[in-house]
Coordinates of C-alpha atoms and ligand atoms in Angstrom, one line a residue:
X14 CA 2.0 25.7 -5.6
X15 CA 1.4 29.8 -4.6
X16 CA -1.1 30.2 -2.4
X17 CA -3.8 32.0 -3.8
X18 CA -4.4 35.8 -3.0
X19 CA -7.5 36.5 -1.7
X20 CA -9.2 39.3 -1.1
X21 CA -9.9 38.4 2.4
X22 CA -7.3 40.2 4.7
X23 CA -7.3 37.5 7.7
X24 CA -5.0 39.2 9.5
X25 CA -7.5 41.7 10.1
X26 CA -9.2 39.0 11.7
X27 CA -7.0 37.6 13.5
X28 CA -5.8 40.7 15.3
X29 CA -9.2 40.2 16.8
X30 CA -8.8 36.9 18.4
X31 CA -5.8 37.1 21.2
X32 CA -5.6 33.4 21.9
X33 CA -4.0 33.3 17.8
X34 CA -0.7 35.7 19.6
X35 CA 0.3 32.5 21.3
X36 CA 2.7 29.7 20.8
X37 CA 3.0 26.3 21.4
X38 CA 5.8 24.3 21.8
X39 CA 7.9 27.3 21.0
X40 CA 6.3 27.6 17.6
X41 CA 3.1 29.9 16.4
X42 CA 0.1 28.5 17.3
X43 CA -2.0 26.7 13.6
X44 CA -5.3 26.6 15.3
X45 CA -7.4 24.1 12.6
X46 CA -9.6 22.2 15.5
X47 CA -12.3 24.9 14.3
X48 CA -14.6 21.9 14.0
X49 CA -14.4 21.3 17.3
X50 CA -14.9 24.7 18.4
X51 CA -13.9 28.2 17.3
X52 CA -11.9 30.8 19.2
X53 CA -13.2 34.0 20.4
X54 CA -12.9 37.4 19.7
X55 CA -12.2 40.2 21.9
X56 CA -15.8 41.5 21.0
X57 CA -17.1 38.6 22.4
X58 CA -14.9 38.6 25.5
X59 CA -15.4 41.7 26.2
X60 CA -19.5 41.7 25.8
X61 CA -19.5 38.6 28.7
X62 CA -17.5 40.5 31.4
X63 CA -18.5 43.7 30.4
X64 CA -22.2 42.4 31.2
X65 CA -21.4 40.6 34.3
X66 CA -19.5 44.0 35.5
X67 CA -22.9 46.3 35.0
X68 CA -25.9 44.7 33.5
X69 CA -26.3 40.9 35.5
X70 CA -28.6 39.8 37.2
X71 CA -31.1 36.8 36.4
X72 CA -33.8 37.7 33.7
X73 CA -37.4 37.6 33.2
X74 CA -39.0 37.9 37.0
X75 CA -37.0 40.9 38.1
X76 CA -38.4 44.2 38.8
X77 CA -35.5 46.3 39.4
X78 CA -33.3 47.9 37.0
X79 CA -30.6 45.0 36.8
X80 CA -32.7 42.3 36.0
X81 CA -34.4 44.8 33.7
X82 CA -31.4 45.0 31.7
X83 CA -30.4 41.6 32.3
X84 CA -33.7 40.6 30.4
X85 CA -33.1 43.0 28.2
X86 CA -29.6 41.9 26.9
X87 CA -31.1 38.2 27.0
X88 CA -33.7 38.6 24.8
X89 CA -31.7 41.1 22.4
X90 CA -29.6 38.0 21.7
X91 CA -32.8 35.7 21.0
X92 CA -33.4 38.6 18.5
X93 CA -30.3 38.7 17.1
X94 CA -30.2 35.1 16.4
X95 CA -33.4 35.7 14.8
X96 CA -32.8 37.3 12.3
X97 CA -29.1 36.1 12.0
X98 CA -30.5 32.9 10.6
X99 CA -33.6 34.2 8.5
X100 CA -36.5 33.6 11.8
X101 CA -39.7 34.6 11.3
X102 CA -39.6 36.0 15.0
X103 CA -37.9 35.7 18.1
X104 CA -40.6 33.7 19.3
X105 CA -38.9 30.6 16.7
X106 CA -35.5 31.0 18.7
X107 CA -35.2 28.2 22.0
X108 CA -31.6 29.4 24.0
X109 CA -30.5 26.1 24.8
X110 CA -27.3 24.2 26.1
X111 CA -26.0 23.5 23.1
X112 CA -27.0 21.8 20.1
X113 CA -26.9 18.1 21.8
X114 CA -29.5 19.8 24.2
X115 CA -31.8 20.5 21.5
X116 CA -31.2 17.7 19.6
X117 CA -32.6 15.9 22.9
X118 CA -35.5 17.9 23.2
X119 CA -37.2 17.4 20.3
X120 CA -36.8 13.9 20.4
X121 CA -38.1 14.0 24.0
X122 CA -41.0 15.6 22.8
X123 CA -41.3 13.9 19.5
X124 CA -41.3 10.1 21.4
X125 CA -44.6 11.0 23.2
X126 CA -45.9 10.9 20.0
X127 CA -44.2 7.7 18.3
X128 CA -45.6 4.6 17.5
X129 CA -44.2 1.4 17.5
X130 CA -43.3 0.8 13.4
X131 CA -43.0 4.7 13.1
X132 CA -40.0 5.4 11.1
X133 CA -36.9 7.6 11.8
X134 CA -34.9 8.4 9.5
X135 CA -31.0 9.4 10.2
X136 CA -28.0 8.8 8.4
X137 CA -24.7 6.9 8.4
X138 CA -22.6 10.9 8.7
X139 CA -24.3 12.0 11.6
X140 CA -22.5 13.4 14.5
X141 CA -23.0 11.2 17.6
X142 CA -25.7 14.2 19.2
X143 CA -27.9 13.5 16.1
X144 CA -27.7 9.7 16.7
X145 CA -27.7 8.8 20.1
X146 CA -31.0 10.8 21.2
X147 CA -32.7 9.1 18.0
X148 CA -31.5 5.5 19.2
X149 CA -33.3 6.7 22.9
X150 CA -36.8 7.7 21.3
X151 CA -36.8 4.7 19.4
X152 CA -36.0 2.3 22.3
X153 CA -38.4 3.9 24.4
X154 CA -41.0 3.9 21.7
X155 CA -41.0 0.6 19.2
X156 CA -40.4 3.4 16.2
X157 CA -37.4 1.9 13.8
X158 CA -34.3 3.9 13.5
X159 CA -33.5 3.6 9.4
X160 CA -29.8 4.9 7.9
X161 CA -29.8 7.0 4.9
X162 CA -26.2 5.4 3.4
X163 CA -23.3 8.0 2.1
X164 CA -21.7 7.8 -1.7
X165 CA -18.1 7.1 -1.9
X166 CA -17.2 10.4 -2.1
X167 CA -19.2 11.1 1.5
X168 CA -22.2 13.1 0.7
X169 CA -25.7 11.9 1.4
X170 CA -27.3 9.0 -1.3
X171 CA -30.2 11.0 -2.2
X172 CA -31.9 8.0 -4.5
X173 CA -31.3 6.5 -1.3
X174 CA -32.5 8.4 1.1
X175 CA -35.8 9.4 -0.8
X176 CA -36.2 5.5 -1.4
X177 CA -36.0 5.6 3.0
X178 CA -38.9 8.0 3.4
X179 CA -42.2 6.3 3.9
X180 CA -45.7 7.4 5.1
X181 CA -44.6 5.3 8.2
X182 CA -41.1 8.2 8.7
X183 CA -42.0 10.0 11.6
X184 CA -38.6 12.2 11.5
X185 CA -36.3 12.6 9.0
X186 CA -33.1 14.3 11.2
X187 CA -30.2 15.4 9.0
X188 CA -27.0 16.6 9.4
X189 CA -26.6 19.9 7.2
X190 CA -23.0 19.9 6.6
X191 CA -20.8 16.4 8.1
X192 CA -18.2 17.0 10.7
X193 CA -15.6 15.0 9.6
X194 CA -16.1 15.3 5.7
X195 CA -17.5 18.7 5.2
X196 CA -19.9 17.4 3.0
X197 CA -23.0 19.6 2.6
X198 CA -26.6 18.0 2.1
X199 CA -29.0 19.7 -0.3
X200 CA -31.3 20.0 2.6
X201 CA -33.9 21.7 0.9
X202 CA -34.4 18.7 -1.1
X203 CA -34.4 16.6 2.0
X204 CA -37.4 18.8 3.5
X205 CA -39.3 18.7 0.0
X206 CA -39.2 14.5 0.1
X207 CA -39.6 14.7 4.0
X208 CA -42.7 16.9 4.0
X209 CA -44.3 15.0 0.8
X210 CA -43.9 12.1 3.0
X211 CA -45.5 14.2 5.9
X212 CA -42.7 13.6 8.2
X213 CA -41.0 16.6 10.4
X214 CA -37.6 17.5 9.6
X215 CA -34.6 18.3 12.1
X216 CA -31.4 19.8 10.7
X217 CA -28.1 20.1 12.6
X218 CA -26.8 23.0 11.6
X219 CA -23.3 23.2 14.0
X220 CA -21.5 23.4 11.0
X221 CA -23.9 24.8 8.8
X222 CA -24.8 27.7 10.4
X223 CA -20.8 28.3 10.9
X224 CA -19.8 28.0 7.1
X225 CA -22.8 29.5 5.2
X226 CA -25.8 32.1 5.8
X227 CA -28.3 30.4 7.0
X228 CA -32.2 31.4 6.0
X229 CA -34.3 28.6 7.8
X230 CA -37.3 30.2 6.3
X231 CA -35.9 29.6 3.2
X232 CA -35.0 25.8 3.8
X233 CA -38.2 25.0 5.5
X234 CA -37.2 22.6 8.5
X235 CA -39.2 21.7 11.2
X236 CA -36.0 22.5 13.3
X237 CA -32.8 23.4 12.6
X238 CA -30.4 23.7 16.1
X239 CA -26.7 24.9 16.3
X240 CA -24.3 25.5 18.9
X241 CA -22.7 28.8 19.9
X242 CA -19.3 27.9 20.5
X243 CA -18.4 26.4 16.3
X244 CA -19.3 30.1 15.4
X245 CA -17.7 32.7 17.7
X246 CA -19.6 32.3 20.9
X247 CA -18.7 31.0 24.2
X248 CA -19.7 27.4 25.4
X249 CA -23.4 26.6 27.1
X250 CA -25.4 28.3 24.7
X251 CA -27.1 26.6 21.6
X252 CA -30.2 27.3 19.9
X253 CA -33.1 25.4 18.7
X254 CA -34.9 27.0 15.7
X255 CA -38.6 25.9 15.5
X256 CA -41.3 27.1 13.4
X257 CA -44.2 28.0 15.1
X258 CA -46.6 25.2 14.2
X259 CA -43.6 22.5 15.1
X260 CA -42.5 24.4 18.6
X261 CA -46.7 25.1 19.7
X262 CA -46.7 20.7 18.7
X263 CA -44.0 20.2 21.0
X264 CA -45.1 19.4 24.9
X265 CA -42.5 20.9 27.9
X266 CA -39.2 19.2 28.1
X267 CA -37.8 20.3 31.5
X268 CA -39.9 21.2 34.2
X269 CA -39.0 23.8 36.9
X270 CA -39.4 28.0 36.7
X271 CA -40.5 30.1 33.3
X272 CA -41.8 27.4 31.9
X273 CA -45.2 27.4 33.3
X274 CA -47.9 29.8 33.2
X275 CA -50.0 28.6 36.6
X276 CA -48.4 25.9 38.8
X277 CA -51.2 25.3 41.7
X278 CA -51.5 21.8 44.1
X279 CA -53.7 20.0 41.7
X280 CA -52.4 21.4 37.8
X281 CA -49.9 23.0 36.1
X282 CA -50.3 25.0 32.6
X283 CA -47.6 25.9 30.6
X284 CA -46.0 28.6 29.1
X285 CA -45.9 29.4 25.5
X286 CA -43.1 28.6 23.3
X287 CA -39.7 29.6 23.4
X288 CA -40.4 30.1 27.2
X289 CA -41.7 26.5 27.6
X290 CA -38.7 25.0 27.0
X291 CA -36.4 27.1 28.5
X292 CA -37.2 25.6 32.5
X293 CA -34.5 27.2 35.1
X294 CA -32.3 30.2 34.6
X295 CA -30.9 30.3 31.4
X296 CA -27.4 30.6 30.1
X297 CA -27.6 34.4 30.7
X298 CA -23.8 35.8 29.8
X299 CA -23.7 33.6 27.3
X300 CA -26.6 34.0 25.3
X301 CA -24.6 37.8 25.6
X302 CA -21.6 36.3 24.3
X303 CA -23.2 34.2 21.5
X304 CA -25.6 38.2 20.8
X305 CA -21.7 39.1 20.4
X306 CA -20.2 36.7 18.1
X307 CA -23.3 37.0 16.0
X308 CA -22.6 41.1 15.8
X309 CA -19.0 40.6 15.1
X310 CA -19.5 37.9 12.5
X311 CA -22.2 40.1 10.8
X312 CA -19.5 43.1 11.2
X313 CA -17.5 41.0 8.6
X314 CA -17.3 40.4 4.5
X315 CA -19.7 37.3 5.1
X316 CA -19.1 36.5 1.3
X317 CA -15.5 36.6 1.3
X318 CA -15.3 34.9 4.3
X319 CA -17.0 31.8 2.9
X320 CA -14.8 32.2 -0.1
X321 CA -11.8 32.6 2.1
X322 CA -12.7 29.0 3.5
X323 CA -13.6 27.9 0.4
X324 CA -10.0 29.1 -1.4
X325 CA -8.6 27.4 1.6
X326 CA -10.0 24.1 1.3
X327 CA -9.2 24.1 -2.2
X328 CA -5.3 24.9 -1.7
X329 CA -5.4 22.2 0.7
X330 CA -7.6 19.8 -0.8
X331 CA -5.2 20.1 -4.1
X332 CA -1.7 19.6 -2.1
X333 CA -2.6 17.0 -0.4
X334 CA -4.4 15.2 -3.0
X335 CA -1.9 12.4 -4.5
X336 CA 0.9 12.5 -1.5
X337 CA 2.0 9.2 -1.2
X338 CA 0.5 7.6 1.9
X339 CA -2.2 10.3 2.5
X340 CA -5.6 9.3 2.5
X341 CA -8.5 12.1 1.9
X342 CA -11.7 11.1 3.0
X343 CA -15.0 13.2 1.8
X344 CA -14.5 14.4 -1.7
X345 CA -17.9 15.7 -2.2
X346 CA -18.4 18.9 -4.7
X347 CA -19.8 22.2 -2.6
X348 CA -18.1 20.8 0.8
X349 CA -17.0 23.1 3.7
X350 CA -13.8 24.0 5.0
X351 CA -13.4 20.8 7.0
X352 CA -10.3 18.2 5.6
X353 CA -10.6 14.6 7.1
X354 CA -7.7 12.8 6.4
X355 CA -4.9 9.7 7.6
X356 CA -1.6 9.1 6.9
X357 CA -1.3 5.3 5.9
X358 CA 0.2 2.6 8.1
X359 CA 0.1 5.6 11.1
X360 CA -2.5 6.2 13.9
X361 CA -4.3 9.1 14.1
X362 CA -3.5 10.0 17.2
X363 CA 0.0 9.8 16.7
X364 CA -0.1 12.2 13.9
X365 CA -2.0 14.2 15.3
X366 CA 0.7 14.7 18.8
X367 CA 3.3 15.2 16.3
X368 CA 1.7 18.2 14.6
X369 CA 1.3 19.4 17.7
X370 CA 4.8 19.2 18.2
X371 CA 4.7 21.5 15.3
X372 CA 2.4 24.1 17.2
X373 CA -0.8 22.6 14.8
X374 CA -4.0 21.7 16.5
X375 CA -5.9 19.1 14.5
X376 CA -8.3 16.5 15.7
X377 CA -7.9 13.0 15.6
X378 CA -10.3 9.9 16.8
X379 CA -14.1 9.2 15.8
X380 CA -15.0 12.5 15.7
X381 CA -18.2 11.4 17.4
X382 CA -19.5 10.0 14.1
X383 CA -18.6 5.8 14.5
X384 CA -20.9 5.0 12.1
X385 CA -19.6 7.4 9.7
X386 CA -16.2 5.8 10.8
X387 CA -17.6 2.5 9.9
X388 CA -18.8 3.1 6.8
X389 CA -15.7 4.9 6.1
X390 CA -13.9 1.5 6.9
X391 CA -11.9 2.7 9.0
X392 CA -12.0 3.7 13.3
X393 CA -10.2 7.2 13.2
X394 CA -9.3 9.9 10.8
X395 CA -7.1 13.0 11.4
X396 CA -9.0 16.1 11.1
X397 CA -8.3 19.8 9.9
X398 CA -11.0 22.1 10.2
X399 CA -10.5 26.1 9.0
X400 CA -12.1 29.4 10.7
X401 CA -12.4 32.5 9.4
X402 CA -8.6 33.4 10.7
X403 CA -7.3 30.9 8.8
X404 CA -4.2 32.0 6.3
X405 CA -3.0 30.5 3.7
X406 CA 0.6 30.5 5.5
X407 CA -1.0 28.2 8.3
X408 CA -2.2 26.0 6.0
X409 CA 1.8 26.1 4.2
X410 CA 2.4 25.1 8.2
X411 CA 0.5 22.4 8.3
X412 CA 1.3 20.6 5.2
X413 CA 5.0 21.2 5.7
X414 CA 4.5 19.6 9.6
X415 CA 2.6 16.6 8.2
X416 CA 5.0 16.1 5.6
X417 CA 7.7 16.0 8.5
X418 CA 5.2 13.9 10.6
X419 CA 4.8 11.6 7.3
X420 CA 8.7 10.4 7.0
X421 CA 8.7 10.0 10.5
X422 CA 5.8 7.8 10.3
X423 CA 6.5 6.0 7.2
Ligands
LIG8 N1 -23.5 18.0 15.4 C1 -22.4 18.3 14.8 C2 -22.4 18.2 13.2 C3 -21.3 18.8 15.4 O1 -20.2 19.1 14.8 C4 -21.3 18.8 16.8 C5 -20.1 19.3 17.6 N2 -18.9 18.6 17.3 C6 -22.5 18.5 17.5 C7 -23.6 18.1 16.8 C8 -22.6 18.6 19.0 O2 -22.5 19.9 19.4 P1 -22.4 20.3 21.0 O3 -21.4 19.4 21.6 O4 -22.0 21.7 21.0 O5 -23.8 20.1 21.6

C-alpha cells in the first residue's frame, strides 16, 4: 500500500526539532515514544536558555527589573495556556509539576470533603496518575473507588458508566483520550451524566490536549490537567485547569511562600486561586518553555496536523491489521495517533529492543495502565505513539523493522 500524500509537509517540522538529525545504532532515528513524551523544538530550546541568559530571576516578590521580567514571562505563559485551551482567564490556569501533581491535588483537596460511602468513579483505561491518587483519597476517606469497564474495542462503556454514576459519586475522573489505546471518550457526555448526578468532574487531558484543540469551556469539567512535556514543552511543568467555582472550593495543597496572604504566630490566610496552590518557587524556565511550545504549536496548520496524525494512524492501523501474529489492541472509531500492539508468542520488551536495533523507539511494558492491562488480558503491549514530525516513511520504517523483528521472533 502507497502512503497517502498529505498536505502536511512534516519535514518542515521536523527541520525544527534537532534531536530527529540523529541516529541510532547507525540507522535514522524513528522517534514513535511520543506517548511518552514529545521532542522539542528549537523554539522551545531556545526560549529556556535564552530566558535564563537575560530575563531570570525568581518571580512574584521581586522589585528589581529581573524579577520584574521574570514575573512577567511567567505569567505570559499562564496566559498563553489560557487561552491555548479555551480558559475563561488566567486566573483558571494552576502551573504545576506535571499532570500527576495535579491529578494529586485535587484529590488532596477533594478527600477533605469525602464521606465514607461517597462514590468515585474512574475507569478500567486510566493511566496509573489517574488511579493511584483516587485509591489514596479513598483509603484515607471510606469513599468507594467504582470502575467504569471498557468495550472490546477499548473505548469507555457509556451504558455502563452512566449506570456507575449515583447521587452517592463524589468524582467522576476520566481519562480524555487512553495512553495505550488512543481511544477518545466523549467527555462531554461524561460531564452532562456527571453534573446531572451533581458530582465534579476531572479530565486528564495528557493526551488530549496533545492530539486535539482543546476548549475546556466548551467541555465543561471541573478540571481538566495536562502535562507540558507530551505537547512540546520541557519536563516539570503541567497545568491544572479549574473553573473558578471548583478552584475557589478547593482548600491549599502545599504550604510554604505565595500561597498565603497573612502568615502571623497564631493564623494563616490564604491566597486566592491559582496562587494558592502554587506554594514555593515555581517551575520558572519551564513554564517559559511550555509559553514556547504552546506559540510554536499555535505557529502550525493545527488542522492538518491532527489530520496528519490521523492519516498516519490510518496507514498503520490498515498494514498491520491482519499480519499473521500481530495483535492490535484499541480499535475504537475517532482514536488518536497512539497504536498498542504485540507480536504473538513474543515479549514486549523483546520487540521492542529489536526495533531499536532498527533505530525505532517504541514503548513496551504496562504503560502505567495495569488495570487497563488486565482487562486487556494481557500484562504488556508494545506501543507506537505519532507526533506531529511523524512521516509516513517512518512509519514504512517501522513496519518493515517489526516485520524483521516478527520472523525473528516467530
Ligand atoms: N495520564 C496520561 C493519560 C498519561 O499519558 C500520562 C503520562 N504517560 C500521565 C497521566 C502522567 O503524566 P506525567 O507523568 O507527566 O505527570
Amino acid at each position: 500500500m502507497a502512503p497517502p500524500v498529505t498536505p502536511f509537509n512534516s519535514q518542515v517540522i521536523r527541520d525544527a526539532f534537532p534531536i530527529l538529525g540523529r541516529r541510532v545504532h547507525g540507522k535514522p532515528l524513528v522517534y514513535l515514544d511520543n506517548a511518552a513524551s514529545a521532542q522539542k523544538p528549537e523554539a522551545v530550546i531556545s526560549a529556556m536558555a535564552q530566558f535564563q541568559r537575560t530575563s531570570y530571576a525568581n518571580v512574584h516578590r521581586g522589585l528589581h527589573t529581573l524579577a520584574n521580567e521574570a514575573t512577567q514571562a511567567f505569567e505570559d505563559a499562564r496566559t498563553k495556556v489560557a487561552h491555548f485551551i479555551g480558559a475563561g482567564s488566567a486566573e483558571e490556569i494552576v502551573l504545576t509539576k506535571g499532570a500527576t501533581e495535579a491529578i494529586n491535588l485535587v484529590a488532596a483537596g477533594i478527600s477533605q470533603r469525602l464521606e465514607p460511602g461517597d462514590e468515585i468513579l474512574i475507569s478500567e483505561l486510566e493511566h496509573h496518575a489517574n488511579i493511584v491518587p483516587w485509591h489514596m483519597a479513598a483509603q484515607r476517606t471510606g469513599a468507594i473507588l467504582k470502575w467504569a469497564p471498557i468495550t472490546p474495542d477499548g473505548a469507555l462503556d457509556m451504558d455502563k458508566l452512566s449506570a456507575l454514576i449515583t447521587p452517592r459519586t463524589k468524582m467522576v475522573a476520566i481519562s480524555h483520550m487512553s495512553n495505550v489505546l488512543g481511544s477518545v471518550q466523549d467527555v462531554t457526555a461524561i460531564v452532562a451524566m456527571a453534573h446531572a448526578q451533581g458530582a465534579l468532574v476531572l479530565l486528564d487531558g495528557c493526551q488530549g490536549v496533545v492530539h486535539q484543540s482543546i476548549d475546556v469551556h466548551a467541555i465543561g469539567a471541573d478540571f481538566y490537567v495536562f502535562s507540558g512535556h507530551k505537547m512540546y514543552g520541557p519536563t516539570g511543568i503541567g497545568v491544572l485547569h479549574g473553573t473558578p467555582a471548583a478552584l475557589d472550593a478547593l482548600p491549599p495543597w502545599q504550604g510554604g511562600g505565595e500561597m498565603i496572604e497573612i502568615v502571623s504566630k497564631e493564623r494563616i490566610t490564604y491566597n486566592v486561586p491559582p496562587f494558592r496552590f502554587e506554594a514555593g518557587t515555581p517551575a520558572i524556565t519551564e513554564a517559559v518553555g511550555l509559553g514556547a511550545a504552546i506559540d510554536w504549536i499555535q505557529s502550525q496548520d493545527q488542522a492538518g496536523l491532527h489530520a496528519h496524525e490521523q492519516a498516519l494512524l490510518n496507514y498503520t492501523m490498515e498494514a498491520l491489521h491482519g499480519v499473521n501474529g500481530v495483535r492490535l489492541y484499541g480499535t475504537a472509531p475517532g482514536k488518536g495517533a497512539i497504536v498498542a500492539f504485540n507480536v504473538d508468542g513474543a515479549h514486549p520488551h523483546d520487540v521492542a529492543q529489536l526495533l531499536d536495533r532498527s533505530g525505532v523507539a517504541v514503548r513496551a511494558g504496562h504503560h502505567c495502565a495495569q488495570p487497563l492491562m488486565t482487562a486487556l488480558g494481557v500484562t504488556a503491549t508494545a506501543r507506537a505513539s505519532f507526533a506531529a514530525y511523524t512521516t509516513f516513511e517512518e512509519v514504512d520504517l517501522f513496519l518493515a523493522a517489526l516485520a524483521k523483528a516478527r520472523n525473528f521472533l516467530l
